[in-house]
Coordinates of C-alpha atoms and ligand atoms in Angstrom, one line a residue:
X152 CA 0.0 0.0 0.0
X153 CA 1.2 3.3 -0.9
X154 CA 2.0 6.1 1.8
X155 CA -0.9 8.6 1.1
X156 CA -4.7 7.8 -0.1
X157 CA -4.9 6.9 -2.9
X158 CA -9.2 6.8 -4.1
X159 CA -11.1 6.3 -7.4
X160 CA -13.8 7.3 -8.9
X161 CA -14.5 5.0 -12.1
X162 CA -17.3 5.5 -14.0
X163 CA -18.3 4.1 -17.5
X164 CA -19.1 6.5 -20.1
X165 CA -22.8 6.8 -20.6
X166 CA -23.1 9.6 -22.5
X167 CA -24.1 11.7 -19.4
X168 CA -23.2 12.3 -16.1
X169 CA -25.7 10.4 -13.5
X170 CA -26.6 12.8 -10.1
X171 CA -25.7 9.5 -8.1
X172 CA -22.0 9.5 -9.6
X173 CA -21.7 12.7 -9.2
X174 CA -22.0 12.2 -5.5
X175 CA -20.0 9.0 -5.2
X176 CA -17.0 11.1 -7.3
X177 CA -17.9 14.1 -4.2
X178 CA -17.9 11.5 -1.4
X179 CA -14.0 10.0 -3.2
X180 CA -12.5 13.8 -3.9
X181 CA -13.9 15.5 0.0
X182 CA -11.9 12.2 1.1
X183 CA -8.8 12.3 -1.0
X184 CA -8.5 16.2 0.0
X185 CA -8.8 16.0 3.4
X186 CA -6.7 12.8 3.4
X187 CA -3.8 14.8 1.7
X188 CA -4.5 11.7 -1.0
X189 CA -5.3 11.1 -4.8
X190 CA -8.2 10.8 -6.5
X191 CA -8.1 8.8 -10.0
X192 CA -10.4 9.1 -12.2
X193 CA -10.4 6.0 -14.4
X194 CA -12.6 5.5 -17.6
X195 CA -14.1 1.9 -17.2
X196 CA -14.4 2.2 -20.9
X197 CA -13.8 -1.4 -22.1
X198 CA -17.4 -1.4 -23.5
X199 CA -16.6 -1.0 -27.5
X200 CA -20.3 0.4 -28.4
X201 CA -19.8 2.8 -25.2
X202 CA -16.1 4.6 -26.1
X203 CA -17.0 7.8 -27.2
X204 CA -13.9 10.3 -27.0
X205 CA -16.6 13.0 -26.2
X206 CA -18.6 11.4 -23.5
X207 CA -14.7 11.2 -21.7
X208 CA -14.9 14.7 -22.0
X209 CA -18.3 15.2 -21.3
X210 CA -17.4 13.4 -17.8
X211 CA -14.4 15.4 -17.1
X212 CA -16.4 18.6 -17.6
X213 CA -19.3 17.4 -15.6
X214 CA -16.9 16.5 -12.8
X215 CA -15.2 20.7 -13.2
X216 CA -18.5 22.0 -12.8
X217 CA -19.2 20.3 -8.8
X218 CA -15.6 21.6 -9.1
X219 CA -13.4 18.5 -9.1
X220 CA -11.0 19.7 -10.9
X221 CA -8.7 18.0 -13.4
X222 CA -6.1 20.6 -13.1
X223 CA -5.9 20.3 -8.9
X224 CA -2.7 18.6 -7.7
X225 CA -4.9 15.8 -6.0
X226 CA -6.7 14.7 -9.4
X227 CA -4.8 11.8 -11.5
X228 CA -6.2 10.8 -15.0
X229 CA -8.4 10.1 -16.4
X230 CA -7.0 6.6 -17.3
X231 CA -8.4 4.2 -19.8
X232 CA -9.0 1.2 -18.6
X233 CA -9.0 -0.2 -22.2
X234 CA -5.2 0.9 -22.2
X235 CA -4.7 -1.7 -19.4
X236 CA -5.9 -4.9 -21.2
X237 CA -3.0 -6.5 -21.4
X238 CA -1.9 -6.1 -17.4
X239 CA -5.5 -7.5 -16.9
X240 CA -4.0 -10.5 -19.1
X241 CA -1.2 -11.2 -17.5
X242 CA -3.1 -11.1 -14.0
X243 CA -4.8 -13.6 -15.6
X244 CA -2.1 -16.0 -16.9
X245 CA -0.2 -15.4 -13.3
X246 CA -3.7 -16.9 -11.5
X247 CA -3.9 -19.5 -13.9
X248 CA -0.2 -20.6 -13.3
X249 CA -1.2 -20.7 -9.9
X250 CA -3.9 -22.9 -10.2
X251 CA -6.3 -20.0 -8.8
X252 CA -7.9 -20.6 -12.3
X253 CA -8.8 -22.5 -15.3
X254 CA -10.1 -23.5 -18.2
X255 CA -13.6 -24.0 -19.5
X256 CA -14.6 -24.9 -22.4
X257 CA -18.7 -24.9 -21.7
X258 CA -21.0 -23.0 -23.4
X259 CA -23.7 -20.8 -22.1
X260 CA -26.0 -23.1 -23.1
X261 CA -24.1 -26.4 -21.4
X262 CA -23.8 -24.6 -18.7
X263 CA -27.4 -23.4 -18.4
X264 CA -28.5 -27.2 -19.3
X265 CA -26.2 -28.7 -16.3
X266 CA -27.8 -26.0 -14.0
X267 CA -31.6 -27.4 -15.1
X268 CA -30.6 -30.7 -14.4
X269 CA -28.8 -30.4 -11.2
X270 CA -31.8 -27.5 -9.7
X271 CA -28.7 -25.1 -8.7
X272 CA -28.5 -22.1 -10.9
X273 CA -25.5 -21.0 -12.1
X274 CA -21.9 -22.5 -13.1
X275 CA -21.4 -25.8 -11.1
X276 CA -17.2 -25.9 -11.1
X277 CA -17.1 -28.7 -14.0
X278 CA -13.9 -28.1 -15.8
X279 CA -11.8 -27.6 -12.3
X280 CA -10.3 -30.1 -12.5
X281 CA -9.9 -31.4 -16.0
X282 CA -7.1 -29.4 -16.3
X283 CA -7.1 -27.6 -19.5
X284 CA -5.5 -25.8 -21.3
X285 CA -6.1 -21.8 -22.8
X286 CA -7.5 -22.2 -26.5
X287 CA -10.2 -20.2 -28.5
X288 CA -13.7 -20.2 -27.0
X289 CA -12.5 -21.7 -23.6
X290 CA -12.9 -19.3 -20.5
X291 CA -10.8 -18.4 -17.4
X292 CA -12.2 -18.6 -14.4
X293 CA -11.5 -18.1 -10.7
X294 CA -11.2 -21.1 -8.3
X295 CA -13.3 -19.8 -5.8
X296 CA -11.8 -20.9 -2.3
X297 CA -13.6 -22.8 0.3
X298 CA -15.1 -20.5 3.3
X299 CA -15.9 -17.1 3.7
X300 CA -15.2 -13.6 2.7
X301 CA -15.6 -10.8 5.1
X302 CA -15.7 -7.9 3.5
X303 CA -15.2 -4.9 5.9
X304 CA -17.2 -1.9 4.8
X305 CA -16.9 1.6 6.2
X306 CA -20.6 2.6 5.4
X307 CA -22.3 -1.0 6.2
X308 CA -19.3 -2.1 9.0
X309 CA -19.0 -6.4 8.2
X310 CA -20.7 -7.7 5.6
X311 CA -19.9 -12.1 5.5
X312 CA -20.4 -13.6 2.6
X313 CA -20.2 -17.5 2.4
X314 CA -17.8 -18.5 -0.7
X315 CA -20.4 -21.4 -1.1
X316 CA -22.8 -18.8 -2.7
X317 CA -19.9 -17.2 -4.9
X318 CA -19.5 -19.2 -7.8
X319 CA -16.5 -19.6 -10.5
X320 CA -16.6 -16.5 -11.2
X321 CA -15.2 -15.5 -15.1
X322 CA -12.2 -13.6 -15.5
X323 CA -11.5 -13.6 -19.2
X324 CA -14.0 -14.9 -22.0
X325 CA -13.7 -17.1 -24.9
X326 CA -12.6 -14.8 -26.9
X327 CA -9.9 -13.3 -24.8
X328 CA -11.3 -10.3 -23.8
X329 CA -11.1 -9.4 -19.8
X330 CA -14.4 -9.3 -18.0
X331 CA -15.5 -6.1 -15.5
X332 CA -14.6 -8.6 -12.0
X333 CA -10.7 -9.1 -13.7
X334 CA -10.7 -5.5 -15.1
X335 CA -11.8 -3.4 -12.3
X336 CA -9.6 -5.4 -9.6
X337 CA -6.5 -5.4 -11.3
X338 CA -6.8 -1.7 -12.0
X339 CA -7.1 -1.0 -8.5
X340 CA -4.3 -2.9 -7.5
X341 CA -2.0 -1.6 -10.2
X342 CA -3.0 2.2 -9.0
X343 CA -2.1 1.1 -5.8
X344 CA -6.1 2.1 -4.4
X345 CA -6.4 2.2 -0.7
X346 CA -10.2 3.0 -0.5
X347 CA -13.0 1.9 -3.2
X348 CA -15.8 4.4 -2.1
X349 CA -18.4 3.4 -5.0
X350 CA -22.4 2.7 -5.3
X351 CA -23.9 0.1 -3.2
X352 CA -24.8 -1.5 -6.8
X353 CA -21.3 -3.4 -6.8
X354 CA -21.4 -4.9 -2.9
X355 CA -22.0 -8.1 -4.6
X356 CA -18.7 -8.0 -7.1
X357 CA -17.1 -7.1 -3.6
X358 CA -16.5 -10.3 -2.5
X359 CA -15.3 -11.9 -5.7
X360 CA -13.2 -9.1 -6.0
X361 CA -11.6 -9.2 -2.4
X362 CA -10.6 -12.6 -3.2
X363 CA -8.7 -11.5 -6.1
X364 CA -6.6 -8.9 -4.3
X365 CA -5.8 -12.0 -1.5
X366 CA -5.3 -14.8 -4.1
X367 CA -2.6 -12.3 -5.4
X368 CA -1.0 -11.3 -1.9
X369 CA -2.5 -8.2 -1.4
X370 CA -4.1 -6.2 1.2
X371 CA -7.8 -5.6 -0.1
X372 CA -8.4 -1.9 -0.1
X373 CA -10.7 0.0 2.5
X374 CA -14.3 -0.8 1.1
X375 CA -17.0 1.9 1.3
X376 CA -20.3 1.1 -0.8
X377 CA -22.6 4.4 -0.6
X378 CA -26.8 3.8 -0.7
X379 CA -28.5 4.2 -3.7
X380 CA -30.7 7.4 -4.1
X381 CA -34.2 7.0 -4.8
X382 CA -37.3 8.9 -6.2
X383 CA -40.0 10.3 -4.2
X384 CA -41.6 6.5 -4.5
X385 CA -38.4 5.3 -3.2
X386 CA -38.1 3.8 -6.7
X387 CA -34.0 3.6 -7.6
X388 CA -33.4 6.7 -10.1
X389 CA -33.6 5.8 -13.4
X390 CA -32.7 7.9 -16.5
X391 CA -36.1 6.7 -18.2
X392 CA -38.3 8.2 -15.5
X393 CA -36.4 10.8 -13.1
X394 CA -34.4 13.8 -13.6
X395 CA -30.9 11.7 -13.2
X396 CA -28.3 13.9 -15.6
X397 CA -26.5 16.4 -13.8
X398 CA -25.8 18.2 -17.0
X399 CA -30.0 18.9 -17.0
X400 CA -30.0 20.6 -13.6
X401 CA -26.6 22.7 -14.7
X402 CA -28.2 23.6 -17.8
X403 CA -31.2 24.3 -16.3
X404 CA -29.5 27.0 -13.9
X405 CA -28.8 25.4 -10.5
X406 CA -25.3 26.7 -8.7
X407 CA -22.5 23.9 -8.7
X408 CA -21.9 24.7 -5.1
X409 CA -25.7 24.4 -4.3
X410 CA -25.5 21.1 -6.0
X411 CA -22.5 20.1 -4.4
X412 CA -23.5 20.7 -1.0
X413 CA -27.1 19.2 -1.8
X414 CA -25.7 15.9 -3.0
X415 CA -23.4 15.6 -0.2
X416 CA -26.4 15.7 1.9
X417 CA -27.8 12.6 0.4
X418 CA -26.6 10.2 3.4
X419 CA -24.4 12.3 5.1
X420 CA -25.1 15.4 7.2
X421 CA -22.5 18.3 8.6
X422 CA -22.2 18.6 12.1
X423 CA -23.5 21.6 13.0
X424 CA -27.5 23.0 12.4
X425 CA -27.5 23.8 9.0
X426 CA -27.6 21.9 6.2
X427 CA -26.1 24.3 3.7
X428 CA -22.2 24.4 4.5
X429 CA -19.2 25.7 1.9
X430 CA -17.0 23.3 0.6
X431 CA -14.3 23.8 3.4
X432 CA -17.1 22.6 5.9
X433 CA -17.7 19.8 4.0
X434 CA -14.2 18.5 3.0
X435 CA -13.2 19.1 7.2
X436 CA -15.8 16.9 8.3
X437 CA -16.8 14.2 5.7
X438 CA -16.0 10.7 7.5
X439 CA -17.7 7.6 5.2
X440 CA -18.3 6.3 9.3
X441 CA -20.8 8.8 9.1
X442 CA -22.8 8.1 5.7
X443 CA -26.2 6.4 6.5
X444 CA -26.8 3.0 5.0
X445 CA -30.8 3.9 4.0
X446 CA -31.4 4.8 0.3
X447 CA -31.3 8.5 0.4
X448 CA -34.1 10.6 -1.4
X449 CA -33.1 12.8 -4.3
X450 CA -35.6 15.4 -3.7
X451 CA -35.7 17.9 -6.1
X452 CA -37.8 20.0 -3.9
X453 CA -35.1 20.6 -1.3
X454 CA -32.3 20.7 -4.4
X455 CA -34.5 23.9 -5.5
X456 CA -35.0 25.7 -2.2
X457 CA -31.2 25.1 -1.7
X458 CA -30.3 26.7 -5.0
X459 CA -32.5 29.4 -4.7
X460 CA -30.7 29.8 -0.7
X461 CA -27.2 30.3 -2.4
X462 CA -28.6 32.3 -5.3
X463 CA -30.0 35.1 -3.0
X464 CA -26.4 34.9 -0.7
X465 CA -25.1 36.0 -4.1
X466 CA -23.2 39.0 -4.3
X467 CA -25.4 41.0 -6.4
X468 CA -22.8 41.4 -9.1
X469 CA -21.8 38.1 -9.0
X470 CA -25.5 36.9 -9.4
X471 CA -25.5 38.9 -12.9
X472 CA -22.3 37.2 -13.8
X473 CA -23.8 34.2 -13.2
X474 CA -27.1 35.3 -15.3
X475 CA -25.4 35.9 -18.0
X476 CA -25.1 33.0 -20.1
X477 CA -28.6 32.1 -19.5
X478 CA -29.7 35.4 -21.0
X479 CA -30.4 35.7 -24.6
X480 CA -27.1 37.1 -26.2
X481 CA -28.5 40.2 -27.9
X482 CA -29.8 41.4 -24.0
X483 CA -27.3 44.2 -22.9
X484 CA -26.2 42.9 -19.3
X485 CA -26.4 46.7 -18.2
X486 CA -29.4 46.6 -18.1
X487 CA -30.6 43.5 -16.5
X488 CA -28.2 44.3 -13.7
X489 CA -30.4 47.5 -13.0
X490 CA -33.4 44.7 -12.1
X491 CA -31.3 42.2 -11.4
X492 CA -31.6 42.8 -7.6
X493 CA -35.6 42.2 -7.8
X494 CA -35.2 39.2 -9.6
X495 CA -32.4 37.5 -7.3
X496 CA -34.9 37.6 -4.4
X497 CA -37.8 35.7 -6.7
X498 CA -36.4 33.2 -8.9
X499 CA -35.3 29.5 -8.0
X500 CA -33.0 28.8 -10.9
X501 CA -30.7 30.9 -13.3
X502 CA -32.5 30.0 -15.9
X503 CA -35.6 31.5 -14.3
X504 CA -34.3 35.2 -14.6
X505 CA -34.7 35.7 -18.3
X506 CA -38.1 34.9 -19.0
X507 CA -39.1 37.5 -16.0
X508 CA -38.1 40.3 -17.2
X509 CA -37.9 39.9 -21.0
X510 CA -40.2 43.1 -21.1
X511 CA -37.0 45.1 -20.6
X512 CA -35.4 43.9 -23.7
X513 CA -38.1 43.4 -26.4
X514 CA -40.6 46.0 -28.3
X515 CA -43.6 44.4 -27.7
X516 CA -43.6 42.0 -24.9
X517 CA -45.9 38.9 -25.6
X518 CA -49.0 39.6 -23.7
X519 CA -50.5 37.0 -22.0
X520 CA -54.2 36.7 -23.2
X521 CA -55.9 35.2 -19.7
X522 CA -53.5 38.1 -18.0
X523 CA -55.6 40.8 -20.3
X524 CA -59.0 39.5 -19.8
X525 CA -58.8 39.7 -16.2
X526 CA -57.7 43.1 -15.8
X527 CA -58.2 45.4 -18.8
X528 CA -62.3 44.5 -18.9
X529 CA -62.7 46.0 -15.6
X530 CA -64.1 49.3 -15.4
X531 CA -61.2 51.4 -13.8
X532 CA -58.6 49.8 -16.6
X533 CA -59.3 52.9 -19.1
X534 CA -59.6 55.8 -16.7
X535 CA -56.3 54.1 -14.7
X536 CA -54.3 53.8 -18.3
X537 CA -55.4 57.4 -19.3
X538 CA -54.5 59.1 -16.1
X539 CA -51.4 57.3 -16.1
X540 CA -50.5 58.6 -19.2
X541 CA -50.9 61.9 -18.6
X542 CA -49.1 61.6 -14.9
X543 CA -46.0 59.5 -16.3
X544 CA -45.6 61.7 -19.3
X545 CA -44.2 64.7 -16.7
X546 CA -43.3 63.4 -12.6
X547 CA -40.1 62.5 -11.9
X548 CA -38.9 59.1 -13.0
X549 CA -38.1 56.7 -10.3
X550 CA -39.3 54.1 -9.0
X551 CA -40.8 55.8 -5.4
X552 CA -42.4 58.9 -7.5
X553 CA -44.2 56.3 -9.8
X554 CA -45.8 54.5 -6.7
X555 CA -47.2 57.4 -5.0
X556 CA -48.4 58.9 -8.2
X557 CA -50.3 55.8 -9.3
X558 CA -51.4 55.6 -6.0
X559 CA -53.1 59.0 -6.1
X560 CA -54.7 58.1 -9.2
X561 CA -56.1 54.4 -7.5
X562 CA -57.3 57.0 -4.3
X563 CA -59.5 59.7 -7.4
X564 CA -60.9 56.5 -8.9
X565 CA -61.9 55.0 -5.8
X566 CA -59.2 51.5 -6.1
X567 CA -56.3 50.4 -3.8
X568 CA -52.8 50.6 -5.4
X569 CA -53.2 46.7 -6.2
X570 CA -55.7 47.3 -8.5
X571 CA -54.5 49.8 -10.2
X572 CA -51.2 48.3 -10.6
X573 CA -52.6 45.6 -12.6
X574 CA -53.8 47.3 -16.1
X575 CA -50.7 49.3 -15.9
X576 CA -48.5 45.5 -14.9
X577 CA -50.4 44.2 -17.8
X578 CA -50.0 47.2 -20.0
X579 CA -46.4 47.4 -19.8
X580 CA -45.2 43.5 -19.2
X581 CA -47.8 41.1 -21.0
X582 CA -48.3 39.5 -17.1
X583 CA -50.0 40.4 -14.2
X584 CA -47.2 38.8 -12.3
X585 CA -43.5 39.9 -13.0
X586 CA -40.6 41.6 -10.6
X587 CA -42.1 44.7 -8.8
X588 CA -43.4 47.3 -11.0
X589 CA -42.4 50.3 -10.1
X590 CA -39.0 49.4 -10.0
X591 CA -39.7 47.8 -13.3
X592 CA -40.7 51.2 -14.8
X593 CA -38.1 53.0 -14.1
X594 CA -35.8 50.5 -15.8
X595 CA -37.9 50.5 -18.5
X596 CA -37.9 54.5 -18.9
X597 CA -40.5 56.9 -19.2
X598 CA -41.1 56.4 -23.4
X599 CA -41.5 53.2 -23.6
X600 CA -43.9 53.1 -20.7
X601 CA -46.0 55.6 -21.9
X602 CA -45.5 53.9 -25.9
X603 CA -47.0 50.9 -24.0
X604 CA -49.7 52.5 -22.0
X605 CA -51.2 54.1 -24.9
X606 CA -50.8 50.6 -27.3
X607 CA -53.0 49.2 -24.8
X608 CA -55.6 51.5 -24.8
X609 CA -55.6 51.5 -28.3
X610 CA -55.8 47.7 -28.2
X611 CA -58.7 48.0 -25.7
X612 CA -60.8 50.0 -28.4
X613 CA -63.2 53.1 -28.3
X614 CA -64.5 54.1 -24.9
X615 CA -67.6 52.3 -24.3
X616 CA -67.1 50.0 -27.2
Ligands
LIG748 N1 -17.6 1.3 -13.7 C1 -18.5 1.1 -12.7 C2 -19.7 1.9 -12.8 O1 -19.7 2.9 -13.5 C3 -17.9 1.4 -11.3 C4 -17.1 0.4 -10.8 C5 -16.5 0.8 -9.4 O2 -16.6 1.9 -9.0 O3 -15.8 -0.1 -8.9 O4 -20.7 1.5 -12.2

């Protein structure tokens, strides 16, 4: 075993990045940094229909955005395991010189035929001991030792498993190619891994793979196998049915660190009352001891009110920064970081900022036809629109002037402010809900206001009509 820590995290390319990884690579990096360790990332990409050079990348990226960074001293790889297949070979040969494995020369169907007859599913050990030798179509496998395997596990303490129940497993098909048991062992033995911290999914390989560390004199590496998250049905997440790419919810205008800190939280809690912790918090205090065994519930609920928690603790420049490239291009930025305060308070996600306040940025905001019905058939609309017109075309533009005055105008026409803030909300943004008006106004300026004002009226028709 090598001096310092030495994790992995080892995914195989999918084509995106699954919320669960991205949590099991978290779990491996807070580890490795606080350890002073290594974290590998290593493609598992022996999978010919599944080696896409940009779904490498796509992973690398993925894993820069919860900010594990490639470029950080404690990040190795990525490695191909591919790249390794002859090692994985010669593991192989060195077992079967042994006599830790051997020959087969069954097929599938023998195999499944002997298993009929007999009433015990799966391979029944025939070729041990016929002693032959490698040739086309025959396959390696392990001579699974008598006894047990305890497997000792950081998140689920001892977990026995009899060796009875662990059959022959196969290390290298017919056709010469490596299988995922060989493959994945013999990488972690060659990168000199201390701790596999990985999805609960592979406790089962665990034991066949512990046996192929010991069967080659090494010390099996700290084992850590993190729940599985679930849906709000306590279904396992599934791409076909949940929200499971973590490309969707950065696309869709979450913060990396609210992610982060929300998938961290899926088993594992920081010590003190809050929930929402920076990284440094985090990476102090992360002990796998502490993960819970239960599935943990990916609630997308709790992932929004945490983003929308670190969106408001924003700087405010730094939340327009961020706006940006969720805004369409043509938008001047100046602009939207004259509203962008109103809107930080009120959205959830990025993404959520744009379609608020589009009114700012185009001639003739979309209006909203349910929005117009309900508030410009009213009585008060026209006189409200007309007095506003008159009133905005001279007072002093800002934001507190423009409440008052409309105000005044609600108190002569016998309405509260909220009413007559609709017809002119409506009038000016297409909505009746939006970021606060007044405020909105003044962005907006005191021509296009009044151009929109009197559009509407016209749009309403003749008086009386
Ligand atoms: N390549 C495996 C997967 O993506 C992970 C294997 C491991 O972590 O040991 O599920």
């Amino acid at each position: 075993m090598s001096e310092s820590p030495r994790l992995r995290f080892a995914p195989s390319p999918t084509g995106y990045f699954h919320v669960g990884g991205a949590r099991t690579a978290l779990y491996n990096w807070a580890l490795a940094r606080r350890l002073g360790g290594t974290f590998v990332l290593r493609i598992e990409d022996t999978d010919e229909a599944r080696n896409r050079p940009e779904w490498v990348t796509g992973i690398v990226d993925a894993l820069a955005w919860i900010g594990i960074d490639s470029g950080d001293p404690a990040f190795e790889g990525p490695h191909s395991q591919r790249a390794n297949a002859a090692s994985h070979l010669a593991v192989a040969t060195q077992l079967f010189e042994a006599g830790k494995a051997y020959y087969c020369d069954l097929t599938g169907d023998e195999i499944r035929a002997r298993a009929e007859a007999s009433g015990k599913p799966g391979y029944d050990g025939y070729s041990r001991d016929r002693g032959l030798e490698a040739a086309p179509g025959r396959a390696l496998r392990f001579r699974v030792p008598d006894g047990e395997t305890v497997v000792h596990d950081l998140v689920r303490s001892e977990v026995r498993f009899d060796n009875a129940d662990v059959e022959d497993f196969v290390l290298v098909r017919g056709d010469g190619s490596p299988m995922f048991m060989l493959a994945n062992a013999v990488d972690d033995m060659t990168m000199d891994i201390t701790h596999v911290v990985r999805a609960e999914e592979h406790l089962s390989n665990t034991p066949k793979q512990q046996m192929l560390w010991t069967a080659l004199g090494r010390t099996p590496p700290v084992w850590a196998h993190v729940p599985v998250l679930v849906n709000e049905k306590r279904q396992k997440l599934s791409k076909r049915r949940d929200k499971v790419a973590l490309e969707q919810y950065r696309d869709a205008g979450y913060l990396p660190e609210a992610m982060v800190n929300y998938l961290m939280t899926l088993g594992w809690a920081p010590s003190g009352e809050s929930e929402i912790v920076p990284w440094s918090t985090i990476e102090a205090e992360f002990r796998l001891e502490d993960v819970n065994h239960a599935p943990a519930f990916f609630d997308e609920k709790k992932l929004a009110a945490f983003n929308g928690e670190y969106i408001r603790a924003l700087p405010p420049e730094e939340f327009v920064r961020r706006c940006v490239p969720f805004l369409p291009a043509e938008w001047n930025p100046h602009r939207f970081a004259e509203i962008a305060e109103h809107v930080q308070s009120r959205v959830v996600t990025l993404a959520d900022a744009a379609p608020m306040v589009d009114f700012l940025f185009v001639d003739d905001p979309d209006v909203d036809e349910s929005s117009w019905t309900k508030t410009m058939t009213t009585d008060v609309a026209r006189p409200i629109l007309e007095r506003a017109i008159e009133v905005y075309g001279e007072c002093p533009w800002d934001a507190d002037t423009l409440k008052t005055t409309l105000e005044e105008i609600g108190t002569e026409l016998g309405v509260k402010l909220g009413k007559a803030q609709a017809p002119v909300r409506v009038a000016v943004t297409g909505r009746t809900v939006g970021p606060p008006l007044f405020e909105s106004l003044e962005v907006l300026g005191r021509d296009e206001t009044c151009r929109r004002l009197v559009a509407s009226l016209e749009r309403m028709g003749p008086a009386g009509g």
